[in-house]
């Protein structure tokens, strides 16, 4: 293993994040605050408890997931797309760095950033609603797995995109509906049967459900199923990245 | 001479369908400076990119110091430093940080004293804390060289290092290149400037339309270059060359209307004056005379136009 190489990539990516720390944090925090004001305080006060949990506390895990997903994807896709765009990728390709090491550096940094943001949002939430975390280890596990999985997904988008439009269109076109329909703001059991079934094809449902379970043991599906689906999606992304590097897809052809 | 890089049957067809290289064979000798010449789009950058691992080849194999550059990429890439043709740099970074980054990326522990030495050699030390975006084009080129040298490579590829670089910097750069060669580093450079190849290289290769059409020792090429030709237009055509003149190596041409004397400009067997005296002794009158010299440029253009 080229540990120095991994560290170099990771540190470079993190340096970019810390240079713009204010910007990186301000927008997710502001949007979370807005969600709390609108859904938690304004509308939430008129909504009855969900399975014995106040609506405000119910949406906390969903909101964190929402930021975690969008941040992971945008950080990781930009992280690898930008060197491709500017040409500095040549150095990574010419260096004795394996595909796995590149992934560890780039995806590791993107996941670190989004976990950092997720924790900041968790702290922000505490100002708005009282909540407690029933299973902190499970929470940390889901946070970690989700950040890694979606950073990998973002990495794939960053390798695939051949323009800035494509870089933005996936989060916009696919992730926004998936997250909004993923049970961040409601339990999917309140949906009509047809949409309930459709929702089960949405990977985000499993993430949000498992994550929420770790907070207050309210879940749409069993936590074991959540974990299995998350790991499945992680494996799928890893396989795609491996294939991309093996074939030199959009990098070396 | 042992070859440090051995390229066998390497071809490249890009995903777009364009064939950039057609079965190239090339041996690069340990410790030499090899200049690759060729017109735009000839495939120079493609060849370099394949050796460095930036582009996948379609067929063939590349051995670097005896190791396959795909299966043993960790070994081969560590041996190689690359200065790309374009100024690909992270513009928000500082010079010192980017050079340190390069060394780390190649898996080498810090050695700030060594990096300081390189930056000083390249007259970049004063700029070490400058952001790259504030540097001029020539300075950026030096930063790329410093990055390529940061991991102490034994082979250095310079892809058109003199593009957009003024005379002074070029001199500086060549000083560094020669110093590197003196420490045993093998250097491969591409250039459009033939004088540069003449000046610097031990061997010269010419690539055209994806084919390596010539690789030759520079001195052998210079000998061809040194060929001069004196042509005398005779007033009266000669049917046969007088025996005395044949001894001087003169030849008849253009159906006896011209006399041609081919000689090496640097050590002619007979001086021009001797030849002319012999002519007047033989009572051969001429109306006009001209001399021609083939340059590397002529050789190059002749090869490339085919
Ligand atoms: N990534 C790519 N995809 C498709 N075609 C490419 C790619 N890179 C280069 N080519 C084509 O391959 C051919 C060889 O290009 P290359 O860059 O190797 O030439 P070169 O000899 O370095 O030229 P120059 O002197 O202009 O730098 C050109 O026709 C070029 O258009
Ligand atoms: Mg080129």
Coordinates of C-alpha atoms and ligand atoms in Angstrom, one line a residue:
Chain A
X1 CA 0.0 0.0 0.0
X2 CA 1.1 3.5 -0.9
X3 CA 0.1 5.1 2.4
X4 CA 1.9 8.4 1.7
X5 CA 0.0 8.6 -1.5
X6 CA -3.4 8.0 0.1
X7 CA -2.6 10.6 2.7
X8 CA -1.5 13.1 0.1
X9 CA -4.8 12.8 -1.8
X10 CA -6.8 12.8 1.4
X11 CA -5.0 15.8 2.8
X12 CA -5.2 17.8 -0.4
X13 CA -9.0 17.2 -0.6
X14 CA -9.5 18.1 3.1
X15 CA -7.4 21.3 2.7
X16 CA -9.8 22.5 0.0
X17 CA -12.7 21.8 2.5
X18 CA -11.1 23.7 5.3
X19 CA -10.2 26.6 3.1
X20 CA -13.9 27.1 2.5
X21 CA -15.2 25.8 5.8
X22 CA -17.6 28.7 6.2
X23 CA -19.2 28.2 2.8
X24 CA -19.2 24.4 3.2
X25 CA -21.2 24.6 6.5
X26 CA -23.3 27.7 6.0
X27 CA -25.7 26.4 3.3
X28 CA -26.5 23.0 4.8
X29 CA -27.0 24.6 8.3
X30 CA -29.2 27.3 6.9
X31 CA -31.4 24.9 5.0
X32 CA -31.7 22.6 8.0
X33 CA -32.8 25.6 10.2
X34 CA -35.4 26.5 7.5
X35 CA -36.7 22.9 7.5
X36 CA -37.1 23.0 11.2
X37 CA -38.8 26.4 11.2
X38 CA -41.2 25.3 8.5
X39 CA -41.8 21.6 9.2
X40 CA -40.9 21.4 12.8
X41 CA -42.4 24.5 14.3
X42 CA -45.0 25.9 11.8
X43 CA -46.5 22.7 10.4
X44 CA -45.2 20.2 12.9
X45 CA -47.1 21.7 15.8
X46 CA -50.3 20.7 13.9
X47 CA -49.1 17.2 13.2
X48 CA -49.7 14.5 15.7
X49 CA -46.9 12.4 17.1
X50 CA -45.6 9.6 14.9
X51 CA -45.4 6.3 16.9
X52 CA -45.1 8.3 20.1
X53 CA -42.3 10.6 18.8
X54 CA -43.0 14.3 18.3
X55 CA -42.9 15.3 14.6
X56 CA -40.0 17.6 15.2
X57 CA -37.9 14.8 16.7
X58 CA -39.2 12.5 13.9
X59 CA -37.6 14.5 11.1
X60 CA -34.2 15.0 12.7
X61 CA -32.7 11.8 11.3
X62 CA -34.3 12.4 8.0
X63 CA -32.8 15.9 7.7
X64 CA -29.4 14.7 8.6
X65 CA -29.6 12.0 6.0
X66 CA -30.8 14.5 3.4
X67 CA -27.7 16.6 3.9
X68 CA -25.4 13.6 4.2
X69 CA -26.6 12.3 0.8
X70 CA -26.4 15.5 -1.1
X71 CA -23.1 16.5 0.5
X72 CA -21.5 13.1 -0.1
X73 CA -22.4 13.1 -3.7
X74 CA -21.5 16.7 -4.5
X75 CA -18.2 16.5 -2.5
X76 CA -17.0 13.3 -4.1
X77 CA -18.2 14.0 -7.6
X78 CA -16.6 17.4 -7.7
X79 CA -13.4 16.1 -6.0
X80 CA -12.6 13.7 -8.9
X81 CA -14.3 15.7 -11.7
X82 CA -12.3 18.8 -11.1
X83 CA -8.8 17.3 -11.7
X84 CA -10.2 15.6 -14.8
X85 CA -11.5 18.9 -16.0
X86 CA -8.4 20.9 -15.2
X87 CA -6.0 18.2 -16.4
X88 CA -4.2 17.8 -13.1
X89 CA -5.5 14.2 -13.1
X90 CA -2.4 13.3 -15.1
X91 CA -0.3 13.2 -11.9
X92 CA -2.6 10.8 -10.1
X93 CA -2.6 8.5 -13.1
X94 CA 1.1 8.6 -13.6
X95 CA 1.8 8.0 -9.9
X96 CA 2.2 4.6 -8.3
X97 CA -1.3 4.8 -6.8
X98 CA -3.8 2.0 -7.2
X99 CA -7.5 2.3 -7.9
X100 CA -8.2 1.4 -4.3
X101 CA -5.8 4.0 -3.0
X102 CA -7.3 6.7 -5.1
X103 CA -10.8 5.7 -3.8
X104 CA -9.5 5.7 -0.2
X105 CA -8.1 9.2 -0.7
X106 CA -10.9 10.8 -2.6
X107 CA -13.9 9.0 -1.2
X108 CA -12.4 9.0 2.3
X109 CA -12.1 12.8 2.2
X110 CA -15.6 13.3 0.8
X111 CA -17.1 11.0 3.4
X112 CA -15.2 12.8 6.2
X113 CA -16.5 16.1 5.1
X114 CA -20.1 15.0 4.9
X115 CA -20.0 13.3 8.3
X116 CA -18.6 16.5 9.7
X117 CA -21.5 18.4 8.2
X118 CA -23.9 15.7 9.4
X119 CA -22.7 16.1 13.0
X120 CA -22.9 19.9 12.7
X121 CA -26.5 19.5 11.7
X122 CA -27.2 17.1 14.5
X123 CA -25.8 19.7 16.9
X124 CA -27.9 22.4 15.2
X125 CA -31.0 20.3 15.6
X126 CA -30.6 20.1 19.3
X127 CA -31.4 23.9 19.5
X128 CA -34.8 23.3 17.9
X129 CA -36.1 20.0 19.3
X130 CA -35.3 17.8 22.2
X131 CA -34.3 14.3 21.0
X132 CA -32.2 11.5 22.2
X133 CA -30.2 8.8 20.5
X134 CA -31.2 5.4 21.6
X135 CA -28.4 3.5 19.8
X136 CA -25.4 5.7 19.3
X137 CA -23.2 3.0 17.8
X138 CA -25.8 2.1 15.2
X139 CA -26.2 5.8 14.5
X140 CA -22.5 6.1 14.0
X141 CA -22.5 3.0 11.8
X142 CA -25.3 4.2 9.5
X143 CA -23.7 7.7 9.3
X144 CA -20.4 6.1 8.3
X145 CA -21.9 3.6 5.8
X146 CA -24.2 6.2 4.2
X147 CA -21.4 8.7 3.8
X148 CA -19.1 6.2 2.3
X149 CA -21.7 4.7 0.0
X150 CA -22.9 8.0 -1.4
X151 CA -19.4 9.4 -1.7
X152 CA -18.6 6.4 -3.8
X153 CA -21.7 7.0 -5.8
X154 CA -20.6 10.7 -6.2
X155 CA -17.2 9.4 -7.3
X156 CA -18.8 7.3 -10.0
X157 CA -20.7 10.4 -11.2
X158 CA -17.5 12.4 -11.2
X159 CA -15.8 9.8 -13.3
X160 CA -18.7 9.5 -15.7
X161 CA -19.6 13.1 -16.2
X162 CA -18.1 14.9 -19.2
X163 CA -19.4 18.3 -18.4
X164 CA -20.5 20.4 -15.4
X165 CA -24.2 20.0 -16.4
X166 CA -24.0 16.2 -16.0
X167 CA -22.3 16.7 -12.6
X168 CA -25.3 18.6 -11.4
X169 CA -28.1 16.8 -13.2
X170 CA -27.8 13.5 -11.3
X171 CA -28.2 15.0 -7.8
X172 CA -31.0 17.2 -9.1
X173 CA -32.9 14.7 -11.3
X174 CA -32.4 11.5 -9.3
X175 CA -31.4 12.3 -5.7
X176 CA -33.9 15.0 -4.9
X177 CA -36.9 12.8 -5.7
X178 CA -35.3 9.8 -4.0
X179 CA -34.6 11.7 -0.8
X180 CA -38.0 13.5 -0.7
X181 CA -39.8 10.2 -1.4
X182 CA -37.5 8.3 0.9
X183 CA -39.4 8.9 4.1
X184 CA -37.4 11.8 5.5
X185 CA -40.5 13.7 6.4
X186 CA -43.1 11.0 6.9
X187 CA -43.3 7.3 7.7
X188 CA -43.8 5.4 4.4
X189 CA -46.6 3.4 6.0
X190 CA -49.0 6.4 5.6
X191 CA -48.6 6.1 1.8
X192 CA -51.3 4.3 -0.3
X193 CA -50.3 0.6 -0.8
X194 CA -49.1 1.2 -4.4
X195 CA -46.7 4.0 -3.5
X196 CA -45.7 2.1 -0.4
X197 CA -44.5 -0.8 -2.6
X198 CA -42.7 1.6 -5.0
X199 CA -40.9 3.2 -2.0
X200 CA -39.4 -0.2 -1.2
X201 CA -37.3 0.1 -4.4
X202 CA -35.9 3.4 -3.1
X203 CA -32.5 2.8 -1.4
X204 CA -32.9 6.0 0.6
X205 CA -35.9 4.5 2.4
X206 CA -33.6 1.9 4.0
X207 CA -31.0 4.4 5.0
X208 CA -33.4 6.8 6.6
X209 CA -35.3 4.0 8.3
X210 CA -32.2 2.5 9.8
X211 CA -30.8 5.8 10.8
X212 CA -34.1 6.8 12.4
X213 CA -34.3 3.5 14.3
X214 CA -31.0 4.3 15.9
X215 CA -32.5 7.5 17.3
X216 CA -35.9 6.5 18.5
X217 CA -36.5 2.9 17.4
X218 CA -39.2 4.0 14.9
X219 CA -38.6 2.3 11.6
X220 CA -40.3 1.6 8.3
X221 CA -38.4 -1.7 7.8
X222 CA -36.4 -3.8 10.2
X223 CA -33.0 -2.4 11.0
X224 CA -31.3 -5.6 9.8
X225 CA -32.9 -5.1 6.4
X226 CA -31.7 -1.5 6.4
X227 CA -28.1 -2.6 7.1
X228 CA -28.2 -5.3 4.5
X229 CA -29.5 -2.9 1.8
X230 CA -26.9 -0.3 2.7
X231 CA -24.1 -2.8 2.4
X232 CA -25.6 -4.1 -0.8
X233 CA -25.6 -0.6 -2.3
X234 CA -22.0 -0.1 -1.0
X235 CA -20.9 -3.3 -2.7
X236 CA -22.5 -2.3 -6.0
X237 CA -20.8 1.1 -6.0
X238 CA -17.4 -0.5 -5.2
X239 CA -17.9 -3.0 -8.1
X240 CA -18.7 -0.2 -10.5
X241 CA -15.7 1.9 -9.5
X242 CA -13.5 -1.2 -9.8
X243 CA -14.8 -1.8 -13.3
X244 CA -14.3 1.8 -14.3
X245 CA -10.6 1.7 -13.2
X246 CA -10.0 -1.7 -14.7
X247 CA -11.2 -0.6 -18.1
X248 CA -9.8 2.9 -17.9
X249 CA -13.3 4.2 -18.5
X250 CA -13.2 7.9 -19.4
X251 CA -9.8 8.2 -17.8
X252 CA -7.3 6.4 -20.0
X253 CA -9.0 5.6 -23.3
Chain B
X1 CA 24.2 0.0 -24.1
X2 CA 21.5 -1.4 -21.8
X3 CA 18.0 -0.2 -22.6
X4 CA 16.1 1.3 -19.7
X5 CA 12.8 1.4 -21.6
X6 CA 11.8 -1.1 -24.2
X7 CA 8.7 -0.4 -26.3
X8 CA 7.5 -3.3 -28.4
X9 CA 4.7 -3.2 -30.9
X10 CA 2.8 -0.5 -29.1
X11 CA -0.3 0.8 -30.9
X12 CA -3.1 3.0 -29.7
X13 CA -6.6 3.5 -31.1
X14 CA -8.5 6.0 -29.0
X15 CA -12.1 5.5 -28.0
X16 CA -13.0 8.0 -30.7
X17 CA -11.7 5.5 -33.3
X18 CA -8.7 7.5 -34.1
X19 CA -5.4 5.5 -34.5
X20 CA -2.7 7.6 -32.9
X21 CA 0.1 5.0 -32.9
X22 CA 0.8 2.1 -35.2
X23 CA 3.0 -0.6 -33.8
X24 CA 5.9 1.4 -32.4
X25 CA 9.2 -0.3 -31.4
X26 CA 11.8 1.8 -29.5
X27 CA 14.6 1.1 -27.1
X28 CA 15.7 4.0 -24.9
X29 CA 19.2 3.6 -23.6
X30 CA 20.2 4.1 -20.0
X31 CA 21.5 7.5 -19.3
X32 CA 20.9 9.0 -22.8
X33 CA 19.0 12.1 -23.9
X34 CA 16.6 11.1 -26.6
X35 CA 14.7 13.8 -28.5
X36 CA 11.5 12.9 -30.2
X37 CA 10.6 15.1 -33.2
X38 CA 7.4 15.1 -35.1
X39 CA 4.7 17.4 -36.4
X40 CA 1.5 18.2 -34.5
X41 CA -0.7 15.2 -33.9
X42 CA 2.1 12.7 -34.8
X43 CA 1.6 10.7 -31.6
X44 CA 4.5 11.9 -29.4
X45 CA 2.3 12.7 -26.4
X46 CA 0.3 9.5 -26.8
X47 CA 3.5 7.5 -26.7
X48 CA 4.8 9.2 -23.6
X49 CA 1.4 8.9 -21.9
X50 CA 1.4 5.1 -22.6
X51 CA 4.8 4.7 -21.0
X52 CA 3.8 6.7 -18.0
X53 CA 0.5 4.9 -17.5
X54 CA -1.8 7.8 -18.3
X55 CA -3.2 6.2 -21.4
X56 CA -4.0 2.5 -22.0
X57 CA -2.3 1.0 -25.0
X58 CA -4.3 -1.0 -27.5
X59 CA -1.5 -3.6 -28.2
X60 CA 2.1 -4.2 -27.4
X61 CA 4.2 -4.0 -24.3
X62 CA 6.4 -1.6 -22.5
X63 CA 9.2 -2.6 -20.2
X64 CA 10.8 -0.1 -17.9
X65 CA 14.0 -1.3 -16.3
X66 CA 12.9 -4.8 -17.1
X67 CA 9.4 -4.4 -15.5
X68 CA 6.1 -4.5 -17.3
X69 CA 4.6 -1.0 -17.0
X70 CA 1.1 -2.5 -16.4
X71 CA 1.6 -5.5 -14.1
X72 CA 4.5 -3.9 -12.2
X73 CA 3.2 -0.3 -12.4
X74 CA 4.3 0.5 -8.9
X75 CA 7.9 -0.2 -9.7
X76 CA 7.9 1.4 -13.2
X77 CA 6.0 4.6 -12.2
X78 CA 8.3 5.2 -9.3
X79 CA 11.2 5.3 -11.8
X80 CA 9.5 7.9 -14.0
X81 CA 8.9 11.6 -13.8
X82 CA 6.7 13.4 -16.3
X83 CA 6.5 17.0 -17.3
X84 CA 3.3 17.2 -19.3
X85 CA 2.9 19.4 -22.4
X86 CA 0.0 21.5 -21.0
X87 CA 0.4 23.6 -17.8
X88 CA -1.9 21.4 -15.7
X89 CA -1.6 22.8 -12.2
X90 CA -3.9 23.4 -9.2
X91 CA -3.8 27.2 -9.5
X92 CA -4.9 27.9 -5.9
X93 CA -2.1 26.0 -4.4
X94 CA 1.3 27.3 -3.3
X95 CA 4.5 26.2 -5.1
X96 CA 6.0 24.5 -2.0
X97 CA 2.8 22.6 -1.2
X98 CA 2.3 21.3 -4.7
X99 CA 5.9 20.0 -4.9
X100 CA 5.6 18.3 -1.6
X101 CA 2.3 16.8 -2.6
X102 CA 4.0 15.3 -5.7
X103 CA 6.6 13.6 -3.6
X104 CA 4.1 12.2 -1.2
X105 CA 1.8 11.0 -4.0
X106 CA 4.7 8.8 -5.2
X107 CA 5.0 7.3 -1.8
X108 CA 8.2 9.0 -0.7
X109 CA 8.8 10.3 2.8
X110 CA 9.4 14.0 3.3
X111 CA 12.8 15.4 2.3
X112 CA 12.5 19.1 2.4
X113 CA 16.2 19.6 1.9
X114 CA 16.0 17.8 -1.4
X115 CA 13.0 19.8 -2.5
X116 CA 14.7 23.0 -1.6
X117 CA 17.7 22.0 -3.7
X118 CA 15.4 21.4 -6.7
X119 CA 13.5 24.7 -6.3
X120 CA 16.8 26.5 -6.1
X121 CA 18.2 24.8 -9.2
X122 CA 15.1 25.9 -11.0
X123 CA 15.2 29.5 -9.6
X124 CA 11.9 28.9 -7.9
X125 CA 13.0 29.2 -4.3
X126 CA 11.9 32.8 -4.0
X127 CA 8.5 31.9 -5.3
X128 CA 8.0 28.9 -3.0
X129 CA 5.2 30.6 -1.1
X130 CA 3.5 32.1 -4.1
X131 CA 0.2 30.8 -5.3
X132 CA 0.5 29.1 -8.7
X133 CA -2.1 31.4 -10.3
X134 CA 0.2 34.4 -9.7
X135 CA 3.1 32.8 -11.7
X136 CA 3.9 33.5 -15.3
X137 CA 3.7 30.7 -17.9
X138 CA 7.4 30.0 -17.8
X139 CA 7.4 29.9 -14.0
X140 CA 4.5 27.4 -14.1
X141 CA 6.6 25.2 -16.5
X142 CA 9.4 25.2 -13.9
X143 CA 6.9 24.2 -11.2
X144 CA 5.9 21.2 -13.4
X145 CA 9.5 20.3 -13.7
X146 CA 10.0 20.6 -9.9
X147 CA 7.0 18.4 -9.4
X148 CA 8.3 15.8 -11.8
X149 CA 11.6 15.7 -10.0
X150 CA 10.2 15.7 -6.5
X151 CA 10.3 11.9 -6.2
X152 CA 13.8 11.5 -7.6
X153 CA 13.0 9.7 -10.8
X154 CA 15.6 7.9 -12.8
X155 CA 13.8 8.6 -16.1
X156 CA 12.4 12.0 -17.0
X157 CA 9.9 12.7 -19.7
X158 CA 9.7 16.3 -20.9
X159 CA 6.8 16.8 -23.3
X160 CA 7.6 20.0 -25.2
X161 CA 9.4 21.7 -22.4
X162 CA 10.4 24.7 -24.5
X163 CA 6.8 25.6 -25.6
X164 CA 6.2 29.2 -24.5
X165 CA 9.5 29.6 -22.8
X166 CA 12.0 32.4 -23.4
X167 CA 15.6 31.9 -24.4
X168 CA 16.9 32.5 -20.9
X169 CA 14.6 30.0 -19.2
X170 CA 15.4 27.5 -22.0
X171 CA 19.1 27.9 -21.2
X172 CA 18.3 27.4 -17.5
X173 CA 16.2 24.4 -18.2
X174 CA 18.9 22.7 -20.4
X175 CA 21.4 23.3 -17.7
X176 CA 19.2 21.4 -15.3
X177 CA 18.6 18.7 -17.9
X178 CA 22.3 18.2 -18.5
X179 CA 23.1 18.2 -14.8
X180 CA 20.5 15.5 -14.4
X181 CA 21.9 13.5 -17.2
X182 CA 25.3 13.7 -15.5
X183 CA 23.8 12.0 -12.5
X184 CA 22.6 9.2 -14.7
X185 CA 19.0 10.2 -15.3
X186 CA 17.6 9.1 -18.7
X187 CA 15.8 12.0 -20.4
X188 CA 13.3 11.8 -23.2
X189 CA 12.0 15.1 -24.6
X190 CA 9.8 16.1 -27.4
X191 CA 10.3 19.2 -29.3
X192 CA 9.4 21.1 -32.5
X193 CA 12.8 22.9 -32.5
X194 CA 15.3 20.9 -34.4
X195 CA 18.2 23.0 -33.1
X196 CA 17.2 22.0 -29.7
X197 CA 17.5 18.3 -30.6
X198 CA 20.8 19.0 -32.2
X199 CA 22.0 20.8 -29.2
X200 CA 21.0 18.6 -26.5
X201 CA 20.2 15.1 -27.6
X202 CA 22.4 12.0 -27.9
X203 CA 19.9 10.4 -30.2
X204 CA 17.0 11.7 -32.3
X205 CA 13.8 9.9 -33.1
X206 CA 11.2 11.1 -35.7
X207 CA 7.5 10.2 -35.3
X208 CA 5.0 10.9 -38.1
X209 CA 1.4 9.8 -38.3
X210 CA 1.8 7.4 -35.5
X211 CA 4.9 5.7 -36.8
X212 CA 8.5 5.9 -35.6
X213 CA 10.2 6.5 -38.9
X214 CA 13.8 7.1 -37.7
X215 CA 15.9 6.8 -34.6
X216 CA 19.5 7.6 -35.0
X217 CA 22.5 8.8 -33.2
X218 CA 22.8 12.5 -33.4
X219 CA 26.3 12.4 -34.8
X220 CA 25.3 10.1 -37.5
X221 CA 22.6 12.5 -38.4
X222 CA 25.0 15.4 -38.2
X223 CA 27.2 13.7 -40.6
X224 CA 24.4 13.6 -43.1
X225 CA 23.8 17.2 -42.2
X226 CA 27.5 18.0 -42.8
X227 CA 27.2 16.9 -46.5
X228 CA 27.7 19.8 -48.9
X229 CA 27.4 19.7 -52.6
X230 CA 29.1 22.0 -55.1
X231 CA 27.5 22.1 -58.6
X232 CA 29.2 23.7 -61.6
X233 CA 27.2 24.5 -64.7
X234 CA 29.5 23.8 -67.6
X235 CA 29.7 26.0 -70.7
X236 CA 30.3 23.0 -72.9
X237 CA 28.8 19.6 -71.9
X238 CA 31.3 16.9 -71.3
X239 CA 30.7 13.4 -72.7
X240 CA 33.1 11.8 -70.2
X241 CA 34.9 12.9 -67.1
X242 CA 38.6 13.4 -67.6
X243 CA 40.5 10.8 -65.5
X244 CA 42.4 13.5 -63.5
X245 CA 39.2 15.0 -62.3
X246 CA 37.7 11.7 -61.3
X247 CA 40.5 11.4 -58.8
X248 CA 39.1 14.4 -57.0
X249 CA 35.8 12.7 -56.6
X250 CA 33.9 14.8 -59.1
X251 CA 30.9 13.4 -61.0
X252 CA 29.0 14.3 -64.1
X253 CA 25.4 15.1 -63.9
X254 CA 22.5 16.5 -66.0
X255 CA 23.7 14.7 -69.2
X256 CA 27.2 16.1 -68.8
X257 CA 26.1 19.7 -68.4
X258 CA 27.0 19.8 -64.8
X259 CA 29.9 18.7 -62.6
X260 CA 29.1 17.8 -59.0
X261 CA 31.5 17.7 -56.1
X262 CA 30.1 16.2 -52.9
X263 CA 32.1 16.8 -49.8
X264 CA 32.0 16.9 -46.0
X265 CA 32.0 20.5 -44.9
X266 CA 34.0 19.7 -41.8
X267 CA 36.8 17.7 -43.4
X268 CA 36.8 17.8 -47.1
X269 CA 39.4 15.6 -48.9
X270 CA 40.3 18.5 -51.1
X271 CA 39.8 22.2 -50.6
X272 CA 37.5 24.0 -52.9
X273 CA 40.5 25.9 -54.3
X274 CA 42.3 22.7 -55.3
X275 CA 39.2 21.5 -57.1
X276 CA 38.8 24.7 -59.0
X277 CA 42.5 24.8 -59.9
X278 CA 42.2 21.3 -61.3
X279 CA 39.3 22.4 -63.4
X280 CA 41.2 25.3 -65.0
X281 CA 44.2 23.0 -65.5
X282 CA 41.9 20.7 -67.4
X283 CA 40.6 23.8 -69.3
X284 CA 37.1 23.2 -68.3
X285 CA 35.1 26.4 -68.2
X286 CA 32.0 26.9 -66.2
X287 CA 29.3 29.6 -66.3
X288 CA 27.9 29.4 -62.8
X289 CA 28.3 27.5 -59.6
X290 CA 26.1 26.9 -56.5
X291 CA 26.5 25.1 -53.2
X292 CA 23.8 23.2 -51.3
X293 CA 23.7 21.9 -47.8
X294 CA 21.2 19.5 -46.4
X295 CA 20.0 20.4 -42.9
X296 CA 18.4 18.3 -40.3
X297 CA 15.3 20.3 -41.2
X298 CA 15.6 19.0 -44.8
X299 CA 16.0 15.5 -43.6
X300 CA 13.1 15.9 -41.2
X301 CA 10.8 17.5 -43.8
X302 CA 11.7 14.9 -46.3
X303 CA 10.9 12.1 -43.9
X304 CA 7.6 13.6 -42.7
X305 CA 6.3 14.6 -46.1
X306 CA 6.3 11.0 -47.4
Ligands
LIG1 N1 -7.8 11.6 -25.6 C1 -7.8 11.5 -26.9 N2 -8.9 11.0 -27.6 C2 -9.0 10.9 -28.9 N3 -8.0 11.3 -29.7 C3 -6.8 11.8 -29.2 C4 -6.7 11.9 -27.7 N4 -5.5 12.4 -27.5 C5 -4.9 12.6 -28.7 N5 -5.7 12.2 -29.7 C6 -5.3 12.3 -31.1 O1 -4.2 11.4 -31.3 C7 -3.3 12.0 -32.3 C8 -2.0 12.1 -31.7 O2 -2.0 13.1 -30.7 P1 -0.8 13.4 -29.8 O3 -1.2 14.4 -28.7 O4 -0.1 12.2 -29.3 O5 0.2 14.1 -30.8 P2 1.6 14.9 -30.6 O6 2.6 14.3 -31.4 O7 1.9 15.0 -29.1 O8 1.2 16.4 -31.1 P3 1.7 17.8 -30.7 O9 3.0 18.1 -31.3 O10 0.6 18.7 -31.2 O11 1.7 17.8 -29.2 C9 -3.9 13.3 -32.7 O12 -4.6 13.1 -33.9 C10 -4.9 13.6 -31.6 O13 -6.0 14.4 -32.1
LIG2 MG1 2.0 16.5 -27.8

